[in-house]
């Protein structure tokens, strides 16, 4: 009995560490656009803009790499592929949010950002779940991924809060979204 309690405490502590890692990666993500904009050669052409978005995703991709390596029994290649999948998911999420926000022109601004955040959060987690789920490190049980998908979509609505508060440089979206999704991912990978 005591061993089970100790194991549960260690599990809780691991999830708190994962959440803290998500918060830190989210803060770094919100600070990176200014740094990436200073990189010479990244202009406004389509492929370069996508590269810029992918570079902004590096802190969360590193966290995902660590999680896959830590919580799965597979080799490091799966963790590296999971990091690349995360960067692709980030690009897809940002593009989906921009597409939705741009196509809801007559809606009130708060509604546009709610829908954009919901869509971006869902698209990002779906791409991550599909990509990581196909790796040997990921779960093959679709039901285990649902909590991560729901969490990612709902946390994406923080984009509306960021807009309402005028947070251009530091946001609530990235730290909260990345912490919540990282915890859900860790739970899926442990099962």
PDB file of C-alpha atoms in Angstrom:
ATOM      1  CA  UNK A   1       0.000   0.000   0.000  1.00  0.00           C
ATOM      2  CA  UNK A   2       2.776   2.411   0.926  1.00  0.00           C
ATOM      3  CA  UNK A   3       4.544   1.632  -2.351  1.00  0.00           C
ATOM      4  CA  UNK A   4       1.392   2.531  -4.323  1.00  0.00           C
ATOM      5  CA  UNK A   5       1.082   5.866  -2.484  1.00  0.00           C
ATOM      6  CA  UNK A   6       4.755   6.632  -3.119  1.00  0.00           C
ATOM      7  CA  UNK A   7       4.276   5.776  -6.802  1.00  0.00           C
ATOM      8  CA  UNK A   8       1.217   8.058  -7.026  1.00  0.00           C
ATOM      9  CA  UNK A   9       3.161  10.904  -5.367  1.00  0.00           C
ATOM     10  CA  UNK A  10       6.042  10.460  -7.825  1.00  0.00           C
ATOM     11  CA  UNK A  11       3.551  10.420 -10.698  1.00  0.00           C
ATOM     12  CA  UNK A  12       1.939  13.657  -9.457  1.00  0.00           C
ATOM     13  CA  UNK A  13       5.363  15.255  -9.084  1.00  0.00           C
ATOM     14  CA  UNK A  14       6.280  14.226 -12.651  1.00  0.00           C
ATOM     15  CA  UNK A  15       3.106  15.851 -13.994  1.00  0.00           C
ATOM     16  CA  UNK A  16       3.846  19.067 -12.085  1.00  0.00           C
ATOM     17  CA  UNK A  17       7.331  19.093 -13.599  1.00  0.00           C
ATOM     18  CA  UNK A  18       5.821  18.553 -17.064  1.00  0.00           C
ATOM     19  CA  UNK A  19       3.356  21.416 -16.462  1.00  0.00           C
ATOM     20  CA  UNK A  20       6.211  23.670 -15.322  1.00  0.00           C
ATOM     21  CA  UNK A  21       8.144  22.725 -18.448  1.00  0.00           C
ATOM     22  CA  UNK A  22       5.092  23.646 -20.514  1.00  0.00           C
ATOM     23  CA  UNK A  23       4.835  27.025 -18.803  1.00  0.00           C
ATOM     24  CA  UNK A  24       8.517  27.756 -19.405  1.00  0.00           C
ATOM     25  CA  UNK A  25       8.331  26.644 -23.051  1.00  0.00           C
ATOM     26  CA  UNK A  26       5.211  28.779 -23.491  1.00  0.00           C
ATOM     27  CA  UNK A  27       6.930  31.857 -22.120  1.00  0.00           C
ATOM     28  CA  UNK A  28       9.902  31.237 -24.402  1.00  0.00           C
ATOM     29  CA  UNK A  29       7.540  30.718 -27.348  1.00  0.00           C
ATOM     30  CA  UNK A  30       5.906  34.077 -26.748  1.00  0.00           C
ATOM     31  CA  UNK A  31       9.318  35.769 -26.585  1.00  0.00           C
ATOM     32  CA  UNK A  32      10.778  34.117 -29.696  1.00  0.00           C
ATOM     33  CA  UNK A  33       8.973  36.083 -32.451  1.00  0.00           C
ATOM     34  CA  UNK A  34      11.040  39.188 -31.693  1.00  0.00           C
ATOM     35  CA  UNK A  35      14.258  37.167 -31.818  1.00  0.00           C
ATOM     36  CA  UNK A  36      13.296  35.249 -34.972  1.00  0.00           C
ATOM     37  CA  UNK A  37      12.331  38.513 -36.706  1.00  0.00           C
ATOM     38  CA  UNK A  38      15.909  39.706 -36.237  1.00  0.00           C
ATOM     39  CA  UNK A  39      17.323  36.731 -38.126  1.00  0.00           C
ATOM     40  CA  UNK A  40      18.577  37.971 -41.450  1.00  0.00           C
ATOM     41  CA  UNK A  41      16.971  36.391 -44.484  1.00  0.00           C
ATOM     42  CA  UNK A  42      13.519  35.625 -43.154  1.00  0.00           C
ATOM     43  CA  UNK A  43      11.311  37.755 -45.340  1.00  0.00           C
ATOM     44  CA  UNK A  44       7.657  37.701 -46.205  1.00  0.00           C
ATOM     45  CA  UNK A  45       7.714  34.951 -48.830  1.00  0.00           C
ATOM     46  CA  UNK A  46       5.488  31.969 -48.028  1.00  0.00           C
ATOM     47  CA  UNK A  47       8.126  29.295 -47.274  1.00  0.00           C
ATOM     48  CA  UNK A  48      10.140  31.690 -45.154  1.00  0.00           C
ATOM     49  CA  UNK A  49       7.098  32.705 -43.124  1.00  0.00           C
ATOM     50  CA  UNK A  50       6.372  29.032 -42.447  1.00  0.00           C
ATOM     51  CA  UNK A  51       9.993  28.544 -41.384  1.00  0.00           C
ATOM     52  CA  UNK A  52       9.646  31.510 -39.022  1.00  0.00           C
ATOM     53  CA  UNK A  53       6.542  29.968 -37.444  1.00  0.00           C
ATOM     54  CA  UNK A  54       8.314  26.608 -37.125  1.00  0.00           C
ATOM     55  CA  UNK A  55      11.298  28.242 -35.397  1.00  0.00           C
ATOM     56  CA  UNK A  56       8.967  29.835 -32.867  1.00  0.00           C
ATOM     57  CA  UNK A  57       7.756  26.326 -31.982  1.00  0.00           C
ATOM     58  CA  UNK A  58      11.235  25.094 -30.992  1.00  0.00           C
ATOM     59  CA  UNK A  59      10.800  25.413 -27.182  1.00  0.00           C
ATOM     60  CA  UNK A  60       7.636  23.287 -27.189  1.00  0.00           C
ATOM     61  CA  UNK A  61       9.176  20.839 -29.674  1.00  0.00           C
ATOM     62  CA  UNK A  62      12.120  20.374 -27.303  1.00  0.00           C
ATOM     63  CA  UNK A  63       9.711  19.683 -24.443  1.00  0.00           C
ATOM     64  CA  UNK A  64       7.813  17.128 -26.547  1.00  0.00           C
ATOM     65  CA  UNK A  65      11.113  15.490 -27.495  1.00  0.00           C
ATOM     66  CA  UNK A  66      12.023  15.180 -23.813  1.00  0.00           C
ATOM     67  CA  UNK A  67       8.584  13.793 -22.930  1.00  0.00           C
ATOM     68  CA  UNK A  68       8.626  11.172 -25.665  1.00  0.00           C
ATOM     69  CA  UNK A  69      12.158  10.156 -24.706  1.00  0.00           C
ATOM     70  CA  UNK A  70      11.328  10.057 -20.983  1.00  0.00           C
ATOM     71  CA  UNK A  71       7.925   8.387 -21.015  1.00  0.00           C
ATOM     72  CA  UNK A  72       8.385   5.880 -23.815  1.00  0.00           C
ATOM     73  CA  UNK A  73      10.650   2.886 -24.117  1.00  0.00           C
ATOM     74  CA  UNK A  74      11.716   3.655 -27.658  1.00  0.00           C
ATOM     75  CA  UNK A  75      14.913   4.970 -29.081  1.00  0.00           C
ATOM     76  CA  UNK A  76      15.773   8.620 -29.505  1.00  0.00           C
ATOM     77  CA  UNK A  77      14.752   8.756 -33.164  1.00  0.00           C
ATOM     78  CA  UNK A  78      11.072   8.647 -32.171  1.00  0.00           C
ATOM     79  CA  UNK A  79      11.605  11.609 -29.854  1.00  0.00           C
ATOM     80  CA  UNK A  80      13.272  13.622 -32.625  1.00  0.00           C
ATOM     81  CA  UNK A  81      10.488  12.798 -35.075  1.00  0.00           C
ATOM     82  CA  UNK A  82       7.931  13.817 -32.415  1.00  0.00           C
ATOM     83  CA  UNK A  83       9.705  17.183 -32.110  1.00  0.00           C
ATOM     84  CA  UNK A  84       9.509  17.733 -35.872  1.00  0.00           C
ATOM     85  CA  UNK A  85       5.835  16.701 -35.844  1.00  0.00           C
ATOM     86  CA  UNK A  86       5.263  19.269 -33.092  1.00  0.00           C
ATOM     87  CA  UNK A  87       6.816  22.023 -35.185  1.00  0.00           C
ATOM     88  CA  UNK A  88       4.648  21.012 -38.149  1.00  0.00           C
ATOM     89  CA  UNK A  89       1.589  20.970 -35.875  1.00  0.00           C
ATOM     90  CA  UNK A  90       2.428  24.483 -34.676  1.00  0.00           C
ATOM     91  CA  UNK A  91       2.628  25.761 -38.261  1.00  0.00           C
ATOM     92  CA  UNK A  92      -0.688  24.063 -39.096  1.00  0.00           C
ATOM     93  CA  UNK A  93      -2.342  25.504 -35.976  1.00  0.00           C
ATOM     94  CA  UNK A  94      -1.217  29.061 -36.691  1.00  0.00           C
ATOM     95  CA  UNK A  95      -2.298  28.831 -40.328  1.00  0.00           C
ATOM     96  CA  UNK A  96      -5.688  27.357 -39.373  1.00  0.00           C
ATOM     97  CA  UNK A  97      -6.260  30.131 -36.827  1.00  0.00           C
ATOM     98  CA  UNK A  98      -5.337  32.795 -39.387  1.00  0.00           C
ATOM     99  CA  UNK A  99      -7.633  31.204 -41.977  1.00  0.00           C
ATOM    100  CA  UNK A 100     -10.603  31.078 -39.601  1.00  0.00           C
ATOM    101  CA  UNK A 101     -10.028  34.602 -38.295  1.00  0.00           C
ATOM    102  CA  UNK A 102      -9.746  35.908 -41.843  1.00  0.00           C
ATOM    103  CA  UNK A 103     -12.932  34.202 -43.006  1.00  0.00           C
ATOM    104  CA  UNK A 104     -15.146  35.467 -40.179  1.00  0.00           C
ATOM    105  CA  UNK A 105     -14.909  39.092 -41.250  1.00  0.00           C
ATOM    106  CA  UNK A 106     -18.352  40.351 -40.162  1.00  0.00           C
ATOM    107  CA  UNK A 107     -18.358  38.625 -36.777  1.00  0.00           C
ATOM    108  CA  UNK A 108     -17.450  40.592 -33.653  1.00  0.00           C
ATOM    109  CA  UNK A 109     -13.725  40.601 -32.966  1.00  0.00           C
ATOM    110  CA  UNK A 110     -14.013  38.495 -29.789  1.00  0.00           C
ATOM    111  CA  UNK A 111     -15.971  35.828 -31.684  1.00  0.00           C
ATOM    112  CA  UNK A 112     -13.388  35.742 -34.480  1.00  0.00           C
ATOM    113  CA  UNK A 113     -10.581  35.195 -31.985  1.00  0.00           C
ATOM    114  CA  UNK A 114     -12.539  32.589 -30.020  1.00  0.00           C
ATOM    115  CA  UNK A 115     -13.178  30.611 -33.198  1.00  0.00           C
ATOM    116  CA  UNK A 116      -9.617  31.090 -34.431  1.00  0.00           C
ATOM    117  CA  UNK A 117      -8.156  29.933 -31.107  1.00  0.00           C
ATOM    118  CA  UNK A 118     -10.499  26.969 -30.877  1.00  0.00           C
ATOM    119  CA  UNK A 119      -9.632  25.914 -34.423  1.00  0.00           C
ATOM    120  CA  UNK A 120      -5.897  26.479 -34.045  1.00  0.00           C
ATOM    121  CA  UNK A 121      -5.773  24.612 -30.741  1.00  0.00           C
ATOM    122  CA  UNK A 122      -7.701  21.681 -32.152  1.00  0.00           C
ATOM    123  CA  UNK A 123      -5.714  21.502 -35.402  1.00  0.00           C
ATOM    124  CA  UNK A 124      -2.411  21.658 -33.510  1.00  0.00           C
ATOM    125  CA  UNK A 125      -3.328  18.839 -31.142  1.00  0.00           C
ATOM    126  CA  UNK A 126      -4.851  16.703 -33.899  1.00  0.00           C
ATOM    127  CA  UNK A 127      -1.672  16.920 -35.987  1.00  0.00           C
ATOM    128  CA  UNK A 128       0.428  16.138 -32.906  1.00  0.00           C
ATOM    129  CA  UNK A 129      -1.777  13.199 -31.919  1.00  0.00           C
ATOM    130  CA  UNK A 130      -1.763  11.755 -35.432  1.00  0.00           C
ATOM    131  CA  UNK A 131       1.977  12.188 -35.864  1.00  0.00           C
ATOM    132  CA  UNK A 132       3.040  10.958 -32.437  1.00  0.00           C
ATOM    133  CA  UNK A 133       0.358   8.255 -32.421  1.00  0.00           C
ATOM    134  CA  UNK A 134       1.878   6.724 -35.554  1.00  0.00           C
ATOM    135  CA  UNK A 135       5.304   6.528 -33.916  1.00  0.00           C
ATOM    136  CA  UNK A 136       6.252   3.489 -31.859  1.00  0.00           C
ATOM    137  CA  UNK A 137       6.253   5.820 -28.823  1.00  0.00           C
ATOM    138  CA  UNK A 138       2.593   6.783 -29.214  1.00  0.00           C
ATOM    139  CA  UNK A 139      -0.551   5.064 -28.085  1.00  0.00           C
ATOM    140  CA  UNK A 140      -2.564   3.155 -30.669  1.00  0.00           C
ATOM    141  CA  UNK A 141      -5.784   3.658 -28.689  1.00  0.00           C
ATOM    142  CA  UNK A 142      -7.679   6.652 -30.153  1.00  0.00           C
ATOM    143  CA  UNK A 143      -9.700   7.130 -26.965  1.00  0.00           C
ATOM    144  CA  UNK A 144      -6.524   7.919 -25.023  1.00  0.00           C
ATOM    145  CA  UNK A 145      -5.864  10.945 -27.241  1.00  0.00           C
ATOM    146  CA  UNK A 146      -9.317  12.567 -26.758  1.00  0.00           C
ATOM    147  CA  UNK A 147      -8.455  14.388 -23.499  1.00  0.00           C
ATOM    148  CA  UNK A 148      -5.431  15.975 -25.208  1.00  0.00           C
ATOM    149  CA  UNK A 149      -7.537  17.043 -28.202  1.00  0.00           C
ATOM    150  CA  UNK A 150     -10.253  18.572 -26.016  1.00  0.00           C
ATOM    151  CA  UNK A 151      -7.711  20.318 -23.793  1.00  0.00           C
ATOM    152  CA  UNK A 152      -5.831  21.725 -26.789  1.00  0.00           C
ATOM    153  CA  UNK A 153      -9.000  23.050 -28.403  1.00  0.00           C
ATOM    154  CA  UNK A 154     -10.365  24.644 -25.241  1.00  0.00           C
ATOM    155  CA  UNK A 155      -7.018  26.152 -24.240  1.00  0.00           C
ATOM    156  CA  UNK A 156      -6.771  27.624 -27.742  1.00  0.00           C
ATOM    157  CA  UNK A 157      -9.646  29.937 -26.889  1.00  0.00           C
ATOM    158  CA  UNK A 158      -7.184  31.886 -24.731  1.00  0.00           C
ATOM    159  CA  UNK A 159      -6.266  33.618 -27.991  1.00  0.00           C
ATOM    160  CA  UNK A 160      -9.406  35.727 -27.476  1.00  0.00           C
ATOM    161  CA  UNK A 161      -8.239  36.653 -23.967  1.00  0.00           C
ATOM    162  CA  UNK A 162      -4.814  37.619 -25.288  1.00  0.00           C
ATOM    163  CA  UNK A 163      -6.468  39.861 -27.884  1.00  0.00           C
ATOM    164  CA  UNK A 164      -8.903  41.388 -25.395  1.00  0.00           C
ATOM    165  CA  UNK A 165      -6.055  42.268 -23.014  1.00  0.00           C
ATOM    166  CA  UNK A 166      -3.828  43.536 -25.830  1.00  0.00           C
ATOM    167  CA  UNK A 167      -1.014  41.144 -25.052  1.00  0.00           C
ATOM    168  CA  UNK A 168       1.142  41.302 -28.154  1.00  0.00           C
ATOM    169  CA  UNK A 169       4.505  40.366 -26.664  1.00  0.00           C
ATOM    170  CA  UNK A 170       3.638  38.063 -23.759  1.00  0.00           C
ATOM    171  CA  UNK A 171       0.513  35.950 -23.904  1.00  0.00           C
ATOM    172  CA  UNK A 172      -1.592  33.660 -21.747  1.00  0.00           C
ATOM    173  CA  UNK A 173      -2.195  31.359 -24.689  1.00  0.00           C
ATOM    174  CA  UNK A 174       1.201  29.758 -25.152  1.00  0.00           C
ATOM    175  CA  UNK A 175       2.165  29.011 -21.521  1.00  0.00           C
ATOM    176  CA  UNK A 176      -1.255  27.658 -20.544  1.00  0.00           C
ATOM    177  CA  UNK A 177      -1.823  25.759 -23.794  1.00  0.00           C
ATOM    178  CA  UNK A 178       1.621  24.194 -23.796  1.00  0.00           C
ATOM    179  CA  UNK A 179       1.457  23.229 -20.113  1.00  0.00           C
ATOM    180  CA  UNK A 180      -1.986  21.643 -20.475  1.00  0.00           C
ATOM    181  CA  UNK A 181      -1.174  19.785 -23.688  1.00  0.00           C
ATOM    182  CA  UNK A 182       2.199  18.621 -22.346  1.00  0.00           C
ATOM    183  CA  UNK A 183       0.533  17.123 -19.262  1.00  0.00           C
ATOM    184  CA  UNK A 184      -2.081  15.374 -21.420  1.00  0.00           C
ATOM    185  CA  UNK A 185       0.657  14.092 -23.738  1.00  0.00           C
ATOM    186  CA  UNK A 186       2.658  12.746 -20.787  1.00  0.00           C
ATOM    187  CA  UNK A 187      -0.417  10.894 -19.537  1.00  0.00           C
ATOM    188  CA  UNK A 188      -0.977   9.349 -22.981  1.00  0.00           C
ATOM    189  CA  UNK A 189       2.675   8.347 -23.309  1.00  0.00           C
ATOM    190  CA  UNK A 190       2.737   6.735 -19.847  1.00  0.00           C
ATOM    191  CA  UNK A 191      -0.288   4.561 -20.536  1.00  0.00           C
TER     192      UNK A 191
END
